[in-house]
Amino acid sequence: MIREAIATGATVEEAKENACKELGVETYDDRIDFEIIEMQSKKVLGLFGGHPAKVKVILKQSAAQAVEEYIRNIIDCIGLSGITLSTKEEDNVITIDIEGDEVGFIIGRRGETLDALQHLACLVVNRIDPAYKRVVINTGDYREKREKTLESLGRRLAIKAAKTGKKSVLEPMNPYERRIIHTAVQKVNGATSWSEGENMNRHVVIGPDGKRDRGGRGGRKPYNGRGRNSGKPKQKTPAPNPDRKPLNEGAGMGLYGRIDK
């Protein structure tokens, strides 16, 4: 990414300082180059002619540096203090880790603020660099904990659906979190999952697998006139099946990637 600013001043140094202020950098920043467009000249007899110096300052930034600056500006505008950013880029993935005493405010309810910040950062970085890059914003191990929570939820509701024949409707989630649920459900025999709703209201529904022979509506056997539990084998909890292929398990799925299921 290249940004530039042109400024004037009584001297070349003053013009350079003014241009750097417009870019929000210091004159000693090693990312900048400058070009003298016009040297200053004095007035003839102190009355005629003369003009200030004009300088162009060029700031060269990597995509990672630009997106970190963008996130920093948002945090500063919010008014949070004591926040530090750690940025690294590897294999077209820019990872920004946020630390500080007020990170809870950045995470928001169920990570909604963090996800929104990440989405905006992805839009910014891909307007800067023609090569597609993914941005992951995390704070501590929040995303890892959230993923484990969703995996546990998906498996628990899948087992419930397989046992009872009833479906469960989850709250709206972003595509990345829906994929985690789908993957967890598809590892439980007798259960399946799909997505319903549009845009921000799109959510996952977990229900019994229709391909499984459940012996009657809702998984109940027809009444045979005998006692309720007579001769009925005890139903076992469906066991996880690691060999079952998960739905939508595409490599490199981003937070706002497409999910068709």
PDB file of C-alpha atoms in Angstrom:
ATOM      1  CA  MET A   1       0.000   0.000   0.000  1.00  0.00           C
ATOM      2  CA  ILE A   2       1.297   3.471  -0.898  1.00  0.00           C
ATOM      3  CA  ARG A   3      -0.045   6.666   0.620  1.00  0.00           C
ATOM      4  CA  GLU A   4       1.218  10.132  -0.153  1.00  0.00           C
ATOM      5  CA  ALA A   5       0.725  13.727   0.903  1.00  0.00           C
ATOM      6  CA  ILE A   6       1.900  17.062  -0.507  1.00  0.00           C
ATOM      7  CA  ALA A   7       2.482  20.003   1.810  1.00  0.00           C
ATOM      8  CA  THR A   8       4.162  23.395   1.833  1.00  0.00           C
ATOM      9  CA  GLY A   9       6.300  25.218   4.336  1.00  0.00           C
ATOM     10  CA  ALA A  10       8.684  28.128   4.755  1.00  0.00           C
ATOM     11  CA  THR A  11      11.538  25.630   4.335  1.00  0.00           C
ATOM     12  CA  VAL A  12      11.889  22.148   2.871  1.00  0.00           C
ATOM     13  CA  GLU A  13      12.114  20.622   6.349  1.00  0.00           C
ATOM     14  CA  GLU A  14       8.961  22.419   7.470  1.00  0.00           C
ATOM     15  CA  ALA A  15       7.091  21.264   4.342  1.00  0.00           C
ATOM     16  CA  LYS A  16       8.269  17.700   4.974  1.00  0.00           C
ATOM     17  CA  GLU A  17       7.053  17.855   8.602  1.00  0.00           C
ATOM     18  CA  ASN A  18       3.657  19.166   7.495  1.00  0.00           C
ATOM     19  CA  ALA A  19       3.244  16.347   4.951  1.00  0.00           C
ATOM     20  CA  CYS A  20       4.208  13.733   7.547  1.00  0.00           C
ATOM     21  CA  LYS A  21       1.609  15.110   9.959  1.00  0.00           C
ATOM     22  CA  GLU A  22      -1.058  14.593   7.309  1.00  0.00           C
ATOM     23  CA  LEU A  23      -0.019  10.927   7.047  1.00  0.00           C
ATOM     24  CA  GLY A  24       0.227  10.500  10.805  1.00  0.00           C
ATOM     25  CA  VAL A  25       3.915   9.529  10.785  1.00  0.00           C
ATOM     26  CA  GLU A  26       7.182  10.992  12.002  1.00  0.00           C
ATOM     27  CA  THR A  27       9.845  12.418   9.694  1.00  0.00           C
ATOM     28  CA  TYR A  28      12.317   9.759  10.829  1.00  0.00           C
ATOM     29  CA  ASP A  29       9.989   6.856   9.949  1.00  0.00           C
ATOM     30  CA  ASP A  30      11.940   4.441   7.731  1.00  0.00           C
ATOM     31  CA  ARG A  31       8.807   3.697   5.668  1.00  0.00           C
ATOM     32  CA  ILE A  32       8.738   7.143   4.057  1.00  0.00           C
ATOM     33  CA  ASP A  33      10.383   8.664   1.010  1.00  0.00           C
ATOM     34  CA  PHE A  34      10.100  12.305   0.083  1.00  0.00           C
ATOM     35  CA  GLU A  35      10.433  14.348  -3.060  1.00  0.00           C
ATOM     36  CA  ILE A  36      11.059  18.090  -3.291  1.00  0.00           C
ATOM     37  CA  ILE A  37       8.598  19.497  -5.778  1.00  0.00           C
ATOM     38  CA  GLU A  38       9.640  23.103  -5.399  1.00  0.00           C
ATOM     39  CA  MET A  39      12.315  24.902  -3.377  1.00  0.00           C
ATOM     40  CA  GLN A  40      11.392  27.961  -1.379  1.00  0.00           C
ATOM     41  CA  SER A  41      12.365  31.393  -2.742  1.00  0.00           C
ATOM     42  CA  LYS A  42      12.551  34.775  -1.089  1.00  0.00           C
ATOM     43  CA  LYS A  43      10.623  37.860  -2.175  1.00  0.00           C
ATOM     44  CA  VAL A  44      12.490  40.408  -4.258  1.00  0.00           C
ATOM     45  CA  LEU A  45      13.146  43.483  -2.114  1.00  0.00           C
ATOM     46  CA  GLY A  46      10.884  41.860   0.439  1.00  0.00           C
ATOM     47  CA  LEU A  47       7.829  42.786  -1.639  1.00  0.00           C
ATOM     48  CA  PHE A  48       7.545  40.802  -4.894  1.00  0.00           C
ATOM     49  CA  GLY A  49       7.491  37.136  -5.853  1.00  0.00           C
ATOM     50  CA  GLY A  50       8.669  34.422  -3.545  1.00  0.00           C
ATOM     51  CA  HIS A  51       6.941  31.181  -2.648  1.00  0.00           C
ATOM     52  CA  PRO A  52       7.147  28.453  -0.008  1.00  0.00           C
ATOM     53  CA  ALA A  53       8.767  25.057  -0.424  1.00  0.00           C
ATOM     54  CA  LYS A  54       6.586  22.191  -1.638  1.00  0.00           C
ATOM     55  CA  VAL A  55       7.352  18.575  -0.719  1.00  0.00           C
ATOM     56  CA  LYS A  56       5.705  15.217  -1.464  1.00  0.00           C
ATOM     57  CA  VAL A  57       6.012  12.501   1.187  1.00  0.00           C
ATOM     58  CA  ILE A  58       5.353   8.878   0.191  1.00  0.00           C
ATOM     59  CA  LEU A  59       4.493   6.283   2.835  1.00  0.00           C
ATOM     60  CA  LYS A  60       4.997   2.620   1.927  1.00  0.00           C
ATOM     61  CA  GLN A  61       3.088   0.094   4.048  1.00  0.00           C
ATOM     62  CA  SER A  62       2.552  -3.631   3.869  1.00  0.00           C
ATOM     63  CA  ALA A  63      -1.006  -4.936   4.041  1.00  0.00           C
ATOM     64  CA  ALA A  64      -0.363  -6.160   7.593  1.00  0.00           C
ATOM     65  CA  GLN A  65       0.909  -2.747   8.699  1.00  0.00           C
ATOM     66  CA  ALA A  66      -2.040  -0.981   7.082  1.00  0.00           C
ATOM     67  CA  VAL A  67      -4.677  -3.202   8.703  1.00  0.00           C
ATOM     68  CA  GLU A  68      -2.958  -2.938  12.108  1.00  0.00           C
ATOM     69  CA  GLU A  69      -3.050   0.856  11.809  1.00  0.00           C
ATOM     70  CA  TYR A  70      -6.739   0.667  10.878  1.00  0.00           C
ATOM     71  CA  ILE A  71      -7.574  -1.434  13.943  1.00  0.00           C
ATOM     72  CA  ARG A  72      -5.486   0.843  16.155  1.00  0.00           C
ATOM     73  CA  ASN A  73      -7.380   3.915  14.926  1.00  0.00           C
ATOM     74  CA  ILE A  74     -10.726   2.262  15.722  1.00  0.00           C
ATOM     75  CA  ILE A  75      -9.572   1.326  19.237  1.00  0.00           C
ATOM     76  CA  ASP A  76      -8.316   4.874  19.820  1.00  0.00           C
ATOM     77  CA  CYS A  77     -11.626   6.349  18.603  1.00  0.00           C
ATOM     78  CA  ILE A  78     -13.534   4.082  20.997  1.00  0.00           C
ATOM     79  CA  GLY A  79     -11.423   5.520  23.801  1.00  0.00           C
ATOM     80  CA  LEU A  80      -9.874   2.305  25.108  1.00  0.00           C
ATOM     81  CA  SER A  81      -6.469   2.559  26.759  1.00  0.00           C
ATOM     82  CA  GLY A  82      -3.734   0.070  27.565  1.00  0.00           C
ATOM     83  CA  ILE A  83      -4.460  -2.016  24.454  1.00  0.00           C
ATOM     84  CA  THR A  84      -1.558  -3.640  22.606  1.00  0.00           C
ATOM     85  CA  LEU A  85      -1.603  -5.215  19.144  1.00  0.00           C
ATOM     86  CA  SER A  86       0.612  -8.028  17.922  1.00  0.00           C
ATOM     87  CA  THR A  87       0.511  -8.662  14.167  1.00  0.00           C
ATOM     88  CA  LYS A  88       2.014 -11.395  12.014  1.00  0.00           C
ATOM     89  CA  GLU A  89       1.454 -12.536   8.423  1.00  0.00           C
ATOM     90  CA  GLU A  90       1.890 -16.064   7.140  1.00  0.00           C
ATOM     91  CA  ASP A  91       0.529 -17.774   4.005  1.00  0.00           C
ATOM     92  CA  ASN A  92      -1.761 -14.820   3.131  1.00  0.00           C
ATOM     93  CA  VAL A  93      -3.303 -14.887   6.616  1.00  0.00           C
ATOM     94  CA  ILE A  94      -2.824 -11.785   8.782  1.00  0.00           C
ATOM     95  CA  THR A  95      -3.277 -12.557  12.471  1.00  0.00           C
ATOM     96  CA  ILE A  96      -3.767  -9.730  14.958  1.00  0.00           C
ATOM     97  CA  ASP A  97      -3.792 -10.533  18.665  1.00  0.00           C
ATOM     98  CA  ILE A  98      -5.292  -7.885  20.966  1.00  0.00           C
ATOM     99  CA  GLU A  99      -4.304  -7.723  24.629  1.00  0.00           C
ATOM    100  CA  GLY A 100      -5.249  -5.395  27.462  1.00  0.00           C
ATOM    101  CA  ASP A 101      -7.502  -4.881  30.458  1.00  0.00           C
ATOM    102  CA  GLU A 102     -10.498  -3.787  28.369  1.00  0.00           C
ATOM    103  CA  VAL A 103     -10.524  -6.526  25.739  1.00  0.00           C
ATOM    104  CA  GLY A 104     -13.950  -7.662  26.974  1.00  0.00           C
ATOM    105  CA  PHE A 105     -15.416  -4.549  25.380  1.00  0.00           C
ATOM    106  CA  ILE A 106     -13.748  -5.460  22.074  1.00  0.00           C
ATOM    107  CA  ILE A 107     -15.061  -9.046  22.206  1.00  0.00           C
ATOM    108  CA  GLY A 108     -18.668  -7.987  22.787  1.00  0.00           C
ATOM    109  CA  ARG A 109     -21.681 -10.261  23.254  1.00  0.00           C
ATOM    110  CA  ARG A 110     -20.720 -13.769  22.086  1.00  0.00           C
ATOM    111  CA  GLY A 111     -17.866 -12.260  20.087  1.00  0.00           C
ATOM    112  CA  GLU A 112     -20.102 -10.099  17.890  1.00  0.00           C
ATOM    113  CA  THR A 113     -17.929  -6.973  18.193  1.00  0.00           C
ATOM    114  CA  LEU A 114     -14.748  -8.941  17.551  1.00  0.00           C
ATOM    115  CA  ASP A 115     -16.315 -10.563  14.481  1.00  0.00           C
ATOM    116  CA  ALA A 116     -17.495  -7.201  13.140  1.00  0.00           C
ATOM    117  CA  LEU A 117     -14.034  -5.723  13.621  1.00  0.00           C
ATOM    118  CA  GLN A 118     -12.502  -8.686  11.813  1.00  0.00           C
ATOM    119  CA  HIS A 119     -14.974  -8.368   8.941  1.00  0.00           C
ATOM    120  CA  LEU A 120     -14.129  -4.676   8.467  1.00  0.00           C
ATOM    121  CA  ALA A 121     -10.404  -5.445   8.595  1.00  0.00           C
ATOM    122  CA  CYS A 122     -10.844  -8.068   5.832  1.00  0.00           C
ATOM    123  CA  LEU A 123     -12.606  -5.512   3.628  1.00  0.00           C
ATOM    124  CA  VAL A 124      -9.861  -2.936   4.204  1.00  0.00           C
ATOM    125  CA  VAL A 125      -6.913  -5.236   3.569  1.00  0.00           C
ATOM    126  CA  ASN A 126      -8.377  -6.618   0.348  1.00  0.00           C
ATOM    127  CA  ARG A 127      -8.849  -3.138  -1.058  1.00  0.00           C
ATOM    128  CA  ILE A 128      -5.152  -2.513  -0.423  1.00  0.00           C
ATOM    129  CA  ASP A 129      -3.619  -5.705  -1.784  1.00  0.00           C
ATOM    130  CA  PRO A 130      -4.788  -7.336  -5.048  1.00  0.00           C
ATOM    131  CA  ALA A 131      -3.826 -10.773  -3.678  1.00  0.00           C
ATOM    132  CA  TYR A 132      -6.596 -12.106  -1.419  1.00  0.00           C
ATOM    133  CA  LYS A 133      -5.660 -12.090   2.254  1.00  0.00           C
ATOM    134  CA  ARG A 134      -7.595 -13.307   5.268  1.00  0.00           C
ATOM    135  CA  VAL A 135      -7.556 -11.448   8.586  1.00  0.00           C
ATOM    136  CA  VAL A 136      -7.996 -13.205  11.915  1.00  0.00           C
ATOM    137  CA  ILE A 137      -8.422 -11.037  15.000  1.00  0.00           C
ATOM    138  CA  ASN A 138      -8.173 -12.770  18.354  1.00  0.00           C
ATOM    139  CA  THR A 139      -7.714 -11.843  21.969  1.00  0.00           C
ATOM    140  CA  GLY A 140      -5.977 -14.340  24.188  1.00  0.00           C
ATOM    141  CA  ASP A 141      -7.497 -17.738  23.423  1.00  0.00           C
ATOM    142  CA  TYR A 142     -11.084 -16.495  23.042  1.00  0.00           C
ATOM    143  CA  ARG A 143     -11.656 -18.026  19.595  1.00  0.00           C
ATOM    144  CA  GLU A 144     -10.243 -21.382  20.685  1.00  0.00           C
ATOM    145  CA  LYS A 145     -12.592 -21.446  23.696  1.00  0.00           C
ATOM    146  CA  ARG A 146     -15.550 -20.398  21.543  1.00  0.00           C
ATOM    147  CA  GLU A 147     -14.808 -23.171  19.038  1.00  0.00           C
ATOM    148  CA  LYS A 148     -14.719 -25.824  21.780  1.00  0.00           C
ATOM    149  CA  THR A 149     -18.004 -24.497  23.196  1.00  0.00           C
ATOM    150  CA  LEU A 150     -19.704 -24.719  19.798  1.00  0.00           C
ATOM    151  CA  GLU A 151     -18.335 -28.203  19.130  1.00  0.00           C
ATOM    152  CA  SER A 152     -19.689 -29.386  22.477  1.00  0.00           C
ATOM    153  CA  LEU A 153     -23.069 -27.755  21.808  1.00  0.00           C
ATOM    154  CA  GLY A 154     -23.353 -29.298  18.344  1.00  0.00           C
ATOM    155  CA  ARG A 155     -22.502 -32.798  19.554  1.00  0.00           C
ATOM    156  CA  ARG A 156     -24.861 -32.592  22.561  1.00  0.00           C
ATOM    157  CA  LEU A 157     -27.825 -31.454  20.455  1.00  0.00           C
ATOM    158  CA  ALA A 158     -27.005 -34.046  17.770  1.00  0.00           C
ATOM    159  CA  ILE A 159     -27.146 -36.838  20.365  1.00  0.00           C
ATOM    160  CA  LYS A 160     -30.440 -35.428  21.629  1.00  0.00           C
ATOM    161  CA  ALA A 161     -31.883 -35.368  18.105  1.00  0.00           C
ATOM    162  CA  ALA A 162     -30.807 -38.964  17.447  1.00  0.00           C
ATOM    163  CA  LYS A 163     -32.363 -40.168  20.720  1.00  0.00           C
ATOM    164  CA  THR A 164     -35.619 -38.218  20.720  1.00  0.00           C
ATOM    165  CA  GLY A 165     -36.284 -37.557  17.031  1.00  0.00           C
ATOM    166  CA  LYS A 166     -36.799 -33.864  17.803  1.00  0.00           C
ATOM    167  CA  LYS A 167     -34.982 -30.951  16.232  1.00  0.00           C
ATOM    168  CA  SER A 168     -33.266 -27.990  17.901  1.00  0.00           C
ATOM    169  CA  VAL A 169     -33.049 -24.473  16.475  1.00  0.00           C
ATOM    170  CA  LEU A 170     -29.924 -22.523  17.327  1.00  0.00           C
ATOM    171  CA  GLU A 171     -29.419 -18.766  17.484  1.00  0.00           C
ATOM    172  CA  PRO A 172     -28.147 -16.896  14.393  1.00  0.00           C
ATOM    173  CA  MET A 173     -24.431 -17.372  13.774  1.00  0.00           C
ATOM    174  CA  ASN A 174     -21.872 -16.279  11.236  1.00  0.00           C
ATOM    175  CA  PRO A 175     -20.768 -18.783   8.523  1.00  0.00           C
ATOM    176  CA  TYR A 176     -17.600 -19.795  10.373  1.00  0.00           C
ATOM    177  CA  GLU A 177     -19.484 -20.746  13.550  1.00  0.00           C
ATOM    178  CA  ARG A 178     -22.228 -22.514  11.591  1.00  0.00           C
ATOM    179  CA  ARG A 179     -19.558 -24.639   9.937  1.00  0.00           C
ATOM    180  CA  ILE A 180     -18.186 -25.669  13.351  1.00  0.00           C
ATOM    181  CA  ILE A 181     -21.687 -26.825  14.366  1.00  0.00           C
ATOM    182  CA  HIS A 182     -22.221 -28.703  11.073  1.00  0.00           C
ATOM    183  CA  THR A 183     -18.893 -30.499  11.449  1.00  0.00           C
ATOM    184  CA  ALA A 184     -19.626 -31.554  15.044  1.00  0.00           C
ATOM    185  CA  VAL A 185     -23.129 -32.816  14.164  1.00  0.00           C
ATOM    186  CA  GLN A 186     -21.973 -34.894  11.209  1.00  0.00           C
ATOM    187  CA  LYS A 187     -19.719 -36.923  13.496  1.00  0.00           C
ATOM    188  CA  VAL A 188     -22.778 -38.267  15.358  1.00  0.00           C
ATOM    189  CA  ASN A 189     -24.692 -41.103  13.690  1.00  0.00           C
ATOM    190  CA  GLY A 190     -28.446 -40.572  13.433  1.00  0.00           C
ATOM    191  CA  ALA A 191     -28.321 -36.766  13.345  1.00  0.00           C
ATOM    192  CA  THR A 192     -27.996 -34.141  10.648  1.00  0.00           C
ATOM    193  CA  SER A 193     -27.951 -30.354  10.414  1.00  0.00           C
ATOM    194  CA  TRP A 194     -28.870 -27.630   7.963  1.00  0.00           C
ATOM    195  CA  SER A 195     -29.105 -23.838   7.870  1.00  0.00           C
ATOM    196  CA  GLU A 196     -32.230 -21.719   7.578  1.00  0.00           C
ATOM    197  CA  GLY A 197     -32.962 -18.002   7.411  1.00  0.00           C
ATOM    198  CA  GLU A 198     -31.377 -15.178   5.479  1.00  0.00           C
ATOM    199  CA  ASN A 199     -28.500 -12.802   6.096  1.00  0.00           C
ATOM    200  CA  MET A 200     -28.068 -11.935   9.795  1.00  0.00           C
ATOM    201  CA  ASN A 201     -30.879 -14.324  10.793  1.00  0.00           C
ATOM    202  CA  ARG A 202     -29.306 -17.414   9.239  1.00  0.00           C
ATOM    203  CA  HIS A 203     -29.075 -20.155  11.835  1.00  0.00           C
ATOM    204  CA  VAL A 204     -28.442 -23.883  12.221  1.00  0.00           C
ATOM    205  CA  VAL A 205     -31.156 -26.484  12.810  1.00  0.00           C
ATOM    206  CA  ILE A 206     -30.155 -29.876  14.205  1.00  0.00           C
ATOM    207  CA  GLY A 207     -32.515 -32.816  13.734  1.00  0.00           C
ATOM    208  CA  PRO A 208     -32.692 -36.587  13.272  1.00  0.00           C
ATOM    209  CA  ASP A 209     -31.191 -38.056  10.129  1.00  0.00           C
ATOM    210  CA  GLY A 210     -34.113 -38.852   7.807  1.00  0.00           C
ATOM    211  CA  LYS A 211     -32.175 -41.678   6.149  1.00  0.00           C
ATOM    212  CA  ARG A 212     -32.111 -43.638   9.367  1.00  0.00           C
ATOM    213  CA  ASP A 213     -34.932 -46.148   9.963  1.00  0.00           C
ATOM    214  CA  ARG A 214     -36.377 -45.034  13.252  1.00  0.00           C
ATOM    215  CA  GLY A 215     -39.241 -47.593  13.399  1.00  0.00           C
ATOM    216  CA  GLY A 216     -42.066 -45.105  13.253  1.00  0.00           C
ATOM    217  CA  ARG A 217     -42.888 -41.433  13.655  1.00  0.00           C
ATOM    218  CA  GLY A 218     -40.569 -39.569  15.961  1.00  0.00           C
ATOM    219  CA  GLY A 219     -38.476 -42.701  16.451  1.00  0.00           C
ATOM    220  CA  ARG A 220     -41.141 -44.495  18.562  1.00  0.00           C
ATOM    221  CA  LYS A 221     -42.266 -48.039  17.898  1.00  0.00           C
ATOM    222  CA  PRO A 222     -45.999 -48.672  17.362  1.00  0.00           C
ATOM    223  CA  TYR A 223     -47.968 -49.589  20.505  1.00  0.00           C
ATOM    224  CA  ASN A 224     -48.212 -53.396  20.836  1.00  0.00           C
ATOM    225  CA  GLY A 225     -50.546 -53.613  23.817  1.00  0.00           C
ATOM    226  CA  ARG A 226     -47.855 -54.577  26.264  1.00  0.00           C
ATOM    227  CA  GLY A 227     -46.228 -52.514  28.942  1.00  0.00           C
ATOM    228  CA  ARG A 228     -44.485 -49.309  28.038  1.00  0.00           C
ATOM    229  CA  ASN A 229     -40.974 -50.625  28.527  1.00  0.00           C
ATOM    230  CA  SER A 230     -41.711 -54.323  28.089  1.00  0.00           C
ATOM    231  CA  GLY A 231     -39.317 -56.004  25.686  1.00  0.00           C
ATOM    232  CA  LYS A 232     -37.911 -52.647  24.615  1.00  0.00           C
ATOM    233  CA  PRO A 233     -34.130 -52.596  24.585  1.00  0.00           C
ATOM    234  CA  LYS A 234     -32.507 -49.704  26.337  1.00  0.00           C
ATOM    235  CA  GLN A 235     -31.560 -47.041  23.825  1.00  0.00           C
ATOM    236  CA  LYS A 236     -27.879 -46.275  23.776  1.00  0.00           C
ATOM    237  CA  THR A 237     -26.320 -42.855  23.319  1.00  0.00           C
ATOM    238  CA  PRO A 238     -25.100 -42.550  19.708  1.00  0.00           C
ATOM    239  CA  ALA A 239     -21.355 -42.889  19.598  1.00  0.00           C
ATOM    240  CA  PRO A 240     -19.164 -40.411  17.758  1.00  0.00           C
ATOM    241  CA  ASN A 241     -18.068 -41.613  14.348  1.00  0.00           C
ATOM    242  CA  PRO A 242     -14.728 -40.051  13.396  1.00  0.00           C
ATOM    243  CA  ASP A 243     -14.870 -41.705   9.967  1.00  0.00           C
ATOM    244  CA  ARG A 244     -18.076 -39.933   8.957  1.00  0.00           C
ATOM    245  CA  LYS A 245     -17.321 -37.124   6.539  1.00  0.00           C
ATOM    246  CA  PRO A 246     -18.351 -33.689   7.923  1.00  0.00           C
ATOM    247  CA  LEU A 247     -20.411 -31.292   5.824  1.00  0.00           C
ATOM    248  CA  ASN A 248     -18.703 -28.220   4.340  1.00  0.00           C
ATOM    249  CA  GLU A 249     -15.274 -29.147   5.603  1.00  0.00           C
ATOM    250  CA  GLY A 250     -13.463 -27.065   3.007  1.00  0.00           C
ATOM    251  CA  ALA A 251      -9.905 -26.020   3.596  1.00  0.00           C
ATOM    252  CA  GLY A 252      -9.251 -22.383   4.374  1.00  0.00           C
ATOM    253  CA  MET A 253     -12.833 -21.444   5.252  1.00  0.00           C
ATOM    254  CA  GLY A 254     -12.821 -17.882   6.549  1.00  0.00           C
ATOM    255  CA  LEU A 255     -15.014 -16.273   9.130  1.00  0.00           C
ATOM    256  CA  TYR A 256     -17.388 -14.905   6.489  1.00  0.00           C
ATOM    257  CA  GLY A 257     -16.935 -17.642   3.903  1.00  0.00           C
ATOM    258  CA  ARG A 258     -19.878 -19.188   2.076  1.00  0.00           C
ATOM    259  CA  ILE A 259     -21.784 -22.126   3.528  1.00  0.00           C
ATOM    260  CA  ASP A 260     -24.435 -23.768   1.367  1.00  0.00           C
ATOM    261  CA  LYS A 261     -25.781 -26.167   3.973  1.00  0.00           C
TER     262      LYS A 261
END
